CSV table of N, CA and C in Angstrom, one decimal:
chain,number,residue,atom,x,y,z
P,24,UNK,N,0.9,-1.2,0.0
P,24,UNK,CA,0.0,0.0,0.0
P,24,UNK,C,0.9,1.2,0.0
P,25,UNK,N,1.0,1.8,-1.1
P,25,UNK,CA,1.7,3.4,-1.3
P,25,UNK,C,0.2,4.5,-0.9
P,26,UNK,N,0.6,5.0,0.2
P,26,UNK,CA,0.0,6.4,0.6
P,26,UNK,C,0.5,7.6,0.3
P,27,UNK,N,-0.5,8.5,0.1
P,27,UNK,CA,-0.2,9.9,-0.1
P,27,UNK,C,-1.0,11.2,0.7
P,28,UNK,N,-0.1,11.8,1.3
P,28,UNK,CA,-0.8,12.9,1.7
P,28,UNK,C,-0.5,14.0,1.2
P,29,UNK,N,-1.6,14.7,0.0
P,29,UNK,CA,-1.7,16.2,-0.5
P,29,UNK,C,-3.1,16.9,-0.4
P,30,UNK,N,-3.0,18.2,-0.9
P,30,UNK,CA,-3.8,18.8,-1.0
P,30,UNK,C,-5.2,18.3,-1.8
P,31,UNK,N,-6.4,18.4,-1.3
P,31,UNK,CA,-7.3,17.8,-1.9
P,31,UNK,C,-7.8,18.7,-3.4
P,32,UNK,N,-8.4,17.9,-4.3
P,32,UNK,CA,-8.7,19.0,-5.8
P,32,UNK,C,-9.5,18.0,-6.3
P,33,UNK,N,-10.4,18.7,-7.1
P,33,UNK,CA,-11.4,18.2,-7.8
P,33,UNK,C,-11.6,16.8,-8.3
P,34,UNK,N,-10.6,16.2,-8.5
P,34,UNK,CA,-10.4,15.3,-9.0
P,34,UNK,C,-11.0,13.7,-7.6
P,35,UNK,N,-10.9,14.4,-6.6
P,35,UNK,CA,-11.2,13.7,-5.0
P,35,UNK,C,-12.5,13.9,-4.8
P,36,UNK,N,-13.4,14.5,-5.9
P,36,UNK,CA,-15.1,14.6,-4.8
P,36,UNK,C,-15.6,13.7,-4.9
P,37,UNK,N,-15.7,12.6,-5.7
P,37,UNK,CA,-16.6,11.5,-5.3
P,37,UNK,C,-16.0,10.9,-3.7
P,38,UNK,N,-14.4,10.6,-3.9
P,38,UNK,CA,-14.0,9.7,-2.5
P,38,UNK,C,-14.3,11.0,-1.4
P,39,UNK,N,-14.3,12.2,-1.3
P,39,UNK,CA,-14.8,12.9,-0.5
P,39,UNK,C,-16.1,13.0,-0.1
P,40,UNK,N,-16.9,12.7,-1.3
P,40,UNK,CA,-18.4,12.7,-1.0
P,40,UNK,C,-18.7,11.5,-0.2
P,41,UNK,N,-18.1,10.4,-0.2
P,41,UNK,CA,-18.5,9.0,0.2
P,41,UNK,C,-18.0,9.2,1.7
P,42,UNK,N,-16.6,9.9,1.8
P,42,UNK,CA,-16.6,10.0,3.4
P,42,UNK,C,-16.8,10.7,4.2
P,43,UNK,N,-17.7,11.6,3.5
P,43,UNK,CA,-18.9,13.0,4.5
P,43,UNK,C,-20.0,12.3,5.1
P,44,UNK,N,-20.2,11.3,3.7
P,44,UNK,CA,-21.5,10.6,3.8
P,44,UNK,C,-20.9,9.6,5.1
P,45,UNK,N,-20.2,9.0,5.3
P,45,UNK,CA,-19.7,8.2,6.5
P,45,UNK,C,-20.0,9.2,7.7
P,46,UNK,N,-19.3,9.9,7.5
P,46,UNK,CA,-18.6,11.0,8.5
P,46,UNK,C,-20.4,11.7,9.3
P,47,UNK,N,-21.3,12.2,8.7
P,47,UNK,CA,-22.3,12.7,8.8
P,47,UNK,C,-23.5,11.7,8.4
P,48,UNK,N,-23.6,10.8,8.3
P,48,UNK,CA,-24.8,9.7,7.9
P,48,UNK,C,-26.0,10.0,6.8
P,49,UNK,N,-25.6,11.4,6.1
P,49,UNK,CA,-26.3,11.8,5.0
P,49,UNK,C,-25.7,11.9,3.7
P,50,UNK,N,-25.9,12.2,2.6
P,50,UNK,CA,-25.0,12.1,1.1
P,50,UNK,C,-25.1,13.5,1.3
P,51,UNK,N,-23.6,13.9,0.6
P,51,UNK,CA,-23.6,15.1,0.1
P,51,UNK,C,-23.5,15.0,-1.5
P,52,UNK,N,-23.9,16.2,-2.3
P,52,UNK,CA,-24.0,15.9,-3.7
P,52,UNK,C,-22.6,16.3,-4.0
P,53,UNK,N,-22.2,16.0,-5.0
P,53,UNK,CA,-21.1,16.3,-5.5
P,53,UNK,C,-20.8,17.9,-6.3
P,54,UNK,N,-22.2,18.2,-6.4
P,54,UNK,CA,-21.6,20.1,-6.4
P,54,UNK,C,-21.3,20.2,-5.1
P,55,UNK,N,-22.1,20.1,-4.3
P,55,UNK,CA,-21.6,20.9,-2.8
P,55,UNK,C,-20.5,20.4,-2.6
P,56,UNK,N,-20.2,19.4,-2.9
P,56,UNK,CA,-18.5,19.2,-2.7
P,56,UNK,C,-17.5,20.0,-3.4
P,57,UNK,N,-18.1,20.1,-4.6
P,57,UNK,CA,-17.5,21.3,-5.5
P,57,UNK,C,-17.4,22.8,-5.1
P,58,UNK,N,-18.4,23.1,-4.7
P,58,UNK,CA,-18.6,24.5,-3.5
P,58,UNK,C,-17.9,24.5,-2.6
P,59,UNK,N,-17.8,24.0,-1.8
P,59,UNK,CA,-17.0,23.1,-0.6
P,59,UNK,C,-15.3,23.6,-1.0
P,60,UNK,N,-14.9,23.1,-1.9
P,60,UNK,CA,-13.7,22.9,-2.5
P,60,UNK,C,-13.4,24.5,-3.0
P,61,UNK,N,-14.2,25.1,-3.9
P,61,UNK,CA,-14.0,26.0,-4.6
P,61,UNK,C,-14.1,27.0,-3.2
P,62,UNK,N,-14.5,27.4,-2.0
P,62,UNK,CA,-14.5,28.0,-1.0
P,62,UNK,C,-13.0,27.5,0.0
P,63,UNK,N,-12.6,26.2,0.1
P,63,UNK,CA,-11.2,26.3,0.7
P,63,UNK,C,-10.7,26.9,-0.7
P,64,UNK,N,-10.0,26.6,-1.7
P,64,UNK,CA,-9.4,27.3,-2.4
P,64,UNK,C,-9.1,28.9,-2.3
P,65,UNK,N,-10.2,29.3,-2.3
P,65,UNK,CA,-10.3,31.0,-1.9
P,65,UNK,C,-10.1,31.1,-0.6
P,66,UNK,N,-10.1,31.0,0.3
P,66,UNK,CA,-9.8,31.0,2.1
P,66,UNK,C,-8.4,30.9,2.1
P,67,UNK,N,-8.1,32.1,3.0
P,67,UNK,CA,-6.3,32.4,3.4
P,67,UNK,C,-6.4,31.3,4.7
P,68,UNK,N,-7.1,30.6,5.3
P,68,UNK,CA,-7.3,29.9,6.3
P,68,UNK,C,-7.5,28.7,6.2
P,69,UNK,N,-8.2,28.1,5.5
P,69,UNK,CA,-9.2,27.1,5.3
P,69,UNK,C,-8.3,26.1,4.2
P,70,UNK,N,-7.8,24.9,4.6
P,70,UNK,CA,-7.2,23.9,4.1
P,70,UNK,C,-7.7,22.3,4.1
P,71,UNK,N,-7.7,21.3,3.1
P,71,UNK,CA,-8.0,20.2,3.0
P,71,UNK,C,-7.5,18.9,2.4
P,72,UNK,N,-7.2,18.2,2.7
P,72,UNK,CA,-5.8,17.3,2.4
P,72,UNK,C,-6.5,16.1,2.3
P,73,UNK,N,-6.2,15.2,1.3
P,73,UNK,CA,-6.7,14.0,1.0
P,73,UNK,C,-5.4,13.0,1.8
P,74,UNK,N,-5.8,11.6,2.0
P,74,UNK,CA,-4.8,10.4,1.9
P,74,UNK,C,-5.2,9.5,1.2
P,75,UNK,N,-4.7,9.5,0.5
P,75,UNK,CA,-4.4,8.3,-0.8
P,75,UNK,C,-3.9,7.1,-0.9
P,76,UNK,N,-4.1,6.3,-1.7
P,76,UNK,CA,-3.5,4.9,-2.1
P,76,UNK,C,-3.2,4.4,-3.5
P,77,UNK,N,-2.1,3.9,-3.6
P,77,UNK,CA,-2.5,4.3,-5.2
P,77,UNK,C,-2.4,2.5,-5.3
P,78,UNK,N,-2.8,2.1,-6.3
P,78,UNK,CA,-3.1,0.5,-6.2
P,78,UNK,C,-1.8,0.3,-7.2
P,79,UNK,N,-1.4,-1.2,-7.5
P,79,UNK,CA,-0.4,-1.5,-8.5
P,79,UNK,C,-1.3,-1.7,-10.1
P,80,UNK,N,-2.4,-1.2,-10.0
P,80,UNK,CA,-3.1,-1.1,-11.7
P,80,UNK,C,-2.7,0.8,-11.8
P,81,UNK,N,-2.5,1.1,-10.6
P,81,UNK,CA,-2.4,3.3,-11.3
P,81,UNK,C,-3.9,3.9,-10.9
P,82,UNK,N,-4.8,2.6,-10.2
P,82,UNK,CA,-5.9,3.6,-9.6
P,82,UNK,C,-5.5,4.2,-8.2
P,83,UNK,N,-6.0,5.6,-8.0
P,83,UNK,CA,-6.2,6.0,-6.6
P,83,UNK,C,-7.2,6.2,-6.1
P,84,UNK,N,-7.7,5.9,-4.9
P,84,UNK,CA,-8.6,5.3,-3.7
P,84,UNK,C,-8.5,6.7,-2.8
P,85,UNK,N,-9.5,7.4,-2.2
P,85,UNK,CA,-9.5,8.2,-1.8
P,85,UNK,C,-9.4,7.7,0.2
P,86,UNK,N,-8.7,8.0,1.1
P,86,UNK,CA,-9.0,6.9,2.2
P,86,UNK,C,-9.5,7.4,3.6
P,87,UNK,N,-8.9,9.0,3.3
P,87,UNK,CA,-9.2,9.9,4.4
P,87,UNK,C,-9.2,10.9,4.0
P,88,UNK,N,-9.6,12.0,4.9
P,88,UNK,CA,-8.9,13.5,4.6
P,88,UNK,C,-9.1,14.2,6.5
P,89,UNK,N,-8.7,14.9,5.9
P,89,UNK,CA,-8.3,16.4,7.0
P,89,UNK,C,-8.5,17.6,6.8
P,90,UNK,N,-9.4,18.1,7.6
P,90,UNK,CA,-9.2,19.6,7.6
P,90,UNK,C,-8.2,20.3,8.3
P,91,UNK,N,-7.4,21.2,8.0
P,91,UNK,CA,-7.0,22.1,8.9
P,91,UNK,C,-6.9,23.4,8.8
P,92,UNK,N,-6.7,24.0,9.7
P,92,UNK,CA,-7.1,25.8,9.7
P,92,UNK,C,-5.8,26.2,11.1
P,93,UNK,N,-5.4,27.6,10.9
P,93,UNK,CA,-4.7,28.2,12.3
P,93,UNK,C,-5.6,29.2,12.5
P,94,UNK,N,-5.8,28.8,14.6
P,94,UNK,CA,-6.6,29.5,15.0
P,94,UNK,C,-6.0,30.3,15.9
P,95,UNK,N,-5.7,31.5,16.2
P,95,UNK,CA,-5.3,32.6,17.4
P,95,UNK,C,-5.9,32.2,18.2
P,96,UNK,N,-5.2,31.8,19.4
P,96,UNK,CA,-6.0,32.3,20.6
P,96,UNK,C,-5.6,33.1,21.4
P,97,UNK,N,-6.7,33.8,22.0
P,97,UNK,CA,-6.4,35.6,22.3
P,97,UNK,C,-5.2,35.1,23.7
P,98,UNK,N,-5.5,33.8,24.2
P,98,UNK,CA,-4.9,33.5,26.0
P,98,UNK,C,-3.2,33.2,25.3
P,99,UNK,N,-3.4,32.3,24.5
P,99,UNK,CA,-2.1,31.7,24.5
P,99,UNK,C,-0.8,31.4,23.1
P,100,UNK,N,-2.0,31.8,22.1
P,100,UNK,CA,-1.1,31.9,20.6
P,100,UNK,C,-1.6,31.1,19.8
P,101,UNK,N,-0.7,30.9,18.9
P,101,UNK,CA,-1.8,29.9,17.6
P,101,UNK,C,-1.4,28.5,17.9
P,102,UNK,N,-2.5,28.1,17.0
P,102,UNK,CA,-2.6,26.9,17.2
P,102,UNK,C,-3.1,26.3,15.7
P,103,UNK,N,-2.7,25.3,15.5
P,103,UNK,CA,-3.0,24.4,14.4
P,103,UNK,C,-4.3,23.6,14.9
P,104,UNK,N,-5.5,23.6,13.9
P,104,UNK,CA,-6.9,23.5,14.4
P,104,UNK,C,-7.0,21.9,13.5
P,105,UNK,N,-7.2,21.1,14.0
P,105,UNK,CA,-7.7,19.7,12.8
P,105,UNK,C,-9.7,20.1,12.8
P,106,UNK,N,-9.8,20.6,11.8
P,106,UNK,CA,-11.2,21.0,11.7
P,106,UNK,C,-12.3,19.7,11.2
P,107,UNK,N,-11.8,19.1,10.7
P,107,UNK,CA,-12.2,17.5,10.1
P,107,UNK,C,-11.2,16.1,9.8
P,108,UNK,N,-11.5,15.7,10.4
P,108,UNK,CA,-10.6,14.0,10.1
P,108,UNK,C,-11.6,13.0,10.0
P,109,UNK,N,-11.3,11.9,9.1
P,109,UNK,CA,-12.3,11.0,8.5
P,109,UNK,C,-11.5,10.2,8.1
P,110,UNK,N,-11.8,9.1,8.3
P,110,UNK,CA,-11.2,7.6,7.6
P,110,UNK,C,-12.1,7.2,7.0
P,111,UNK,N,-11.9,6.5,5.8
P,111,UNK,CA,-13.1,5.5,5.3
P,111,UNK,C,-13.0,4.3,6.3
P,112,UNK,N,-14.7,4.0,6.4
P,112,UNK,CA,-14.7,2.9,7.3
P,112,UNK,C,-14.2,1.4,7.1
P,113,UNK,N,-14.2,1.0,5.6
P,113,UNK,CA,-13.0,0.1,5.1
P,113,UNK,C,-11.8,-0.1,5.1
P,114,UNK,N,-11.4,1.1,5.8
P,114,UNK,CA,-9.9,0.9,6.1
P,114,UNK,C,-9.0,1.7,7.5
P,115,UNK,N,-10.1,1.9,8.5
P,115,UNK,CA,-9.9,2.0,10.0
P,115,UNK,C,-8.7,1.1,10.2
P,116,UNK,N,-8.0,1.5,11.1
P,116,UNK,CA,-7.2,0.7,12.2
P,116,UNK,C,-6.1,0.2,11.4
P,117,UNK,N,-5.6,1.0,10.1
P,117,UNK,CA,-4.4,0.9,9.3
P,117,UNK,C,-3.7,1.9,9.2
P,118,UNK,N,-3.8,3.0,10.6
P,118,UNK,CA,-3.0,3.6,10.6
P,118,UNK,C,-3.0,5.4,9.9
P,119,UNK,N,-4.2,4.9,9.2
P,119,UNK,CA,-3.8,6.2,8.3
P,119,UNK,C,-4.8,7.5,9.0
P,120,UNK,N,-6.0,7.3,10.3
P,120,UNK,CA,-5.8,8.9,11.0
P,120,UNK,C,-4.6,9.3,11.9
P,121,UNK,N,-4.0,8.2,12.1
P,121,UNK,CA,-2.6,8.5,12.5
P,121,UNK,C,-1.6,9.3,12.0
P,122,UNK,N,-1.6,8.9,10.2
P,122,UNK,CA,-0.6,9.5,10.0
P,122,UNK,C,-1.6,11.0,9.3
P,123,UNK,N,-2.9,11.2,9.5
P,123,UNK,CA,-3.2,12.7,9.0
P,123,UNK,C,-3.1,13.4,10.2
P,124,UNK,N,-3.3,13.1,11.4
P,124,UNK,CA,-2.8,13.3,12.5
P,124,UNK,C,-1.4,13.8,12.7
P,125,UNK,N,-0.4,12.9,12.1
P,125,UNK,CA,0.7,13.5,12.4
P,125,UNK,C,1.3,14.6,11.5
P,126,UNK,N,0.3,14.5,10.3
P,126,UNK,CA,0.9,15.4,9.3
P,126,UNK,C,-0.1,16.8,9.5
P,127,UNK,N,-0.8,17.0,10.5
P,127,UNK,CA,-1.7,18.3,11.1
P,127,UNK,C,-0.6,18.7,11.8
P,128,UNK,N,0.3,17.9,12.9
P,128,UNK,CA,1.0,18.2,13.9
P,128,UNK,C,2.2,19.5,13.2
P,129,UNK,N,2.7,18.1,12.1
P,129,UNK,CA,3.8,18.6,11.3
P,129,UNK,C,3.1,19.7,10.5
P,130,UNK,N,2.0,20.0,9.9
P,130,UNK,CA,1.7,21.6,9.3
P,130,UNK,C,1.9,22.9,11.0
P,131,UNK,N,1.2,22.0,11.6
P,131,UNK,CA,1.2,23.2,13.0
P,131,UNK,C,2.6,23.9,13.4
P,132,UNK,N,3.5,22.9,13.3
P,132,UNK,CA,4.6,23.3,13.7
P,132,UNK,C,6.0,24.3,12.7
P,133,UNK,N,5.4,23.3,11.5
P,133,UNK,CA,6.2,24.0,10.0
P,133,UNK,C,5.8,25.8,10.2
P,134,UNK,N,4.3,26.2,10.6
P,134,UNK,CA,3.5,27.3,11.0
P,134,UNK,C,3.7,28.0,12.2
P,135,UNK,N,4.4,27.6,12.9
P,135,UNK,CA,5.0,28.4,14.3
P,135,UNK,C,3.9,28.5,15.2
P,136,UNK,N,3.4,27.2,15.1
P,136,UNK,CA,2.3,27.2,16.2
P,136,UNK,C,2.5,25.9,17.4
P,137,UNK,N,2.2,26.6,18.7
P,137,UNK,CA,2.5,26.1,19.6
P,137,UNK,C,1.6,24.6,20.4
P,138,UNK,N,0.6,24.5,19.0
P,138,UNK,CA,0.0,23.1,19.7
P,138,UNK,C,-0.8,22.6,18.4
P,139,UNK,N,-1.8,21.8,18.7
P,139,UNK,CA,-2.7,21.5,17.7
P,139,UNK,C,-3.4,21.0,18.7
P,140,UNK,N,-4.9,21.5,18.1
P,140,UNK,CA,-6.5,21.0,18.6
P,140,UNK,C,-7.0,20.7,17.7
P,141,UNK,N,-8.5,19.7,18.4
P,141,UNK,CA,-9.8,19.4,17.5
P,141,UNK,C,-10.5,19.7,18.5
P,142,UNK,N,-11.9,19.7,17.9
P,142,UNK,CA,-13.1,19.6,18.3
P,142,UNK,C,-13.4,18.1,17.9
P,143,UNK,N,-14.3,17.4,18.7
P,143,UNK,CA,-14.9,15.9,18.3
P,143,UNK,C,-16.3,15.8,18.7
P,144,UNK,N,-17.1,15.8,17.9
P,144,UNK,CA,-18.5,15.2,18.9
P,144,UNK,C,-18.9,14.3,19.5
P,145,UNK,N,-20.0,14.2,19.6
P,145,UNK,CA,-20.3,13.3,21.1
P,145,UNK,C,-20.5,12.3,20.4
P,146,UNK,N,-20.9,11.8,19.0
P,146,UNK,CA,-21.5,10.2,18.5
P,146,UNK,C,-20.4,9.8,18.3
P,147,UNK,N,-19.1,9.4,18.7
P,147,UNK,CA,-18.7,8.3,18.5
P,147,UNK,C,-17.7,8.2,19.9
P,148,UNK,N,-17.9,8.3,20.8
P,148,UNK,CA,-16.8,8.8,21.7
P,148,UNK,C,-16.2,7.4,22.1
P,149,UNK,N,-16.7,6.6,22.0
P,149,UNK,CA,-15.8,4.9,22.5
P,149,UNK,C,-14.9,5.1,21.1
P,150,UNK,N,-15.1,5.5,20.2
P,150,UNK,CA,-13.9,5.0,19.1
P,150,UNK,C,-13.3,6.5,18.7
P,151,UNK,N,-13.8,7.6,18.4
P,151,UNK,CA,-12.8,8.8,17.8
P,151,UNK,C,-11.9,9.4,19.3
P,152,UNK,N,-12.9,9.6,20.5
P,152,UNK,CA,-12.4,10.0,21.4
P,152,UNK,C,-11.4,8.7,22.0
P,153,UNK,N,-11.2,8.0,22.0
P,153,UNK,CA,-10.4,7.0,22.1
P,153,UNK,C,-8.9,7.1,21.9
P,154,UNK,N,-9.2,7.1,20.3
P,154,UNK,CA,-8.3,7.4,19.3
P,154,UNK,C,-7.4,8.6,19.6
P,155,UNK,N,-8.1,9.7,19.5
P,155,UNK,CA,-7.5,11.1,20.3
P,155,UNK,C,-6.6,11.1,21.5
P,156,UNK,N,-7.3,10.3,22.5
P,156,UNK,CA,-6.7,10.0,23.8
P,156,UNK,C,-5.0,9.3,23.4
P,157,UNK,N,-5.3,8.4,22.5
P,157,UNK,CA,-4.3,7.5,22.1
P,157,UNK,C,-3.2,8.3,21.9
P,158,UNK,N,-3.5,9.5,21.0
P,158,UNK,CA,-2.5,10.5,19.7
P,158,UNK,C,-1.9,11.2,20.9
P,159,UNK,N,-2.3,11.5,22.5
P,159,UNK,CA,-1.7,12.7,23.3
P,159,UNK,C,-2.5,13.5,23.2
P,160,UNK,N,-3.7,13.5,22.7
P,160,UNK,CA,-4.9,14.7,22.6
P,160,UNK,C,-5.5,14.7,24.7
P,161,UNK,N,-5.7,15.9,24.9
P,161,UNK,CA,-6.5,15.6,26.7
P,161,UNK,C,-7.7,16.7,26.1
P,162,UNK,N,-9.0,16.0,26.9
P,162,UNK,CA,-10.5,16.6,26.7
P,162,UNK,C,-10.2,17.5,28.2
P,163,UNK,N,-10.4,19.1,27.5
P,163,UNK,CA,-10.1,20.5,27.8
P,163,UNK,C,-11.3,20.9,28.2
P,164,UNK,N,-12.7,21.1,27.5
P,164,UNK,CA,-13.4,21.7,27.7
P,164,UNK,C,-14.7,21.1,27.0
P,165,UNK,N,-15.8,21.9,26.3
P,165,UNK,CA,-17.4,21.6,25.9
P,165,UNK,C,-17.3,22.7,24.9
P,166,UNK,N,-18.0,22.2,24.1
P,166,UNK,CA,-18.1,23.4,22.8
P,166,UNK,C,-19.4,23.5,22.7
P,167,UNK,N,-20.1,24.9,23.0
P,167,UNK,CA,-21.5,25.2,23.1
P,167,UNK,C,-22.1,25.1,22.0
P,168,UNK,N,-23.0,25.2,21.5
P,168,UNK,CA,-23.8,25.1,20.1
P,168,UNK,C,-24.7,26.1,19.8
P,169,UNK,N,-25.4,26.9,19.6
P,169,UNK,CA,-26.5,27.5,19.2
P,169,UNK,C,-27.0,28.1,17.8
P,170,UNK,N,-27.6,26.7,17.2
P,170,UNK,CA,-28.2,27.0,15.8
P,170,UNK,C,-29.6,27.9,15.7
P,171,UNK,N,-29.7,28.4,14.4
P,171,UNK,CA,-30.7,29.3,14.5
P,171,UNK,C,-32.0,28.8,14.1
């Protein structure tokens, strides 16, 4: 298995669409992934990274991605944000939020930032919060919500 971690591009929305649909238990269409994409591209902030596989026929397999963003904080300085991480569920437990994990760390630090965070929600906490705990992540705080 040859992996790759780059930037994500148009060429990735179907395997992106299939692991939102994981990620969120609804389909997203594949313009909004196009929107989606065409909005990080424009953002001085806003970044998204595929991991890849490339098989020995020359196909590539979409297998995760990552979001990341740097966020100020007013207390203590920036920080490297993992805004989304997603494995495809076919290929859990091989490692690979590990290594987008480590390659958030490695953007955070390349960036002169003094840590890296996520946010995680509450539906999966025996397995993503788990995982986190595993990486050296410690649960800080509660992130409020209020939709309109």
């Amino acid at each position: 298995m040859e992996l790759q971690i780059r930037k994500a591009s148009n060429e990735d929305i179907k395997g992106l669409c299939r692991l939102m649909e994981q990620l969120n238990g609804r389909p997203l269409l594949p313009e909004e992934m196009e929107r989606r994409l065409d909005f990080i591209d424009r953002s001085p902030t806003e970044e998204l990274y595929v991991c890849t596989e490339t098989t020995g026929g020359g196909k590539t397999s979409v297998l995760g991605a990552l979001g990341f963003r740097l966020r100020e904080n007013n207390e203590k300085g920036r920080y490297g944000e993992v805004s989304l991480l997603v494995t495809d569920r076919r290929v859990r437990r091989r490692g690979i939020g590990k290594s987008l994990i480590a390659y958030a760390e490695h953007l955070a630090s390349e960036r002169g930032c003094i840590g890296t965070w996520l946010a995680s929600g509450m539906g999966r906490v025996r397995e993503a919060h788990i995982f986190y705990e595993s990486m050296g992540y410690q649960i800080t705080g509660y992130r409020f919500v209020k939709n309109r």
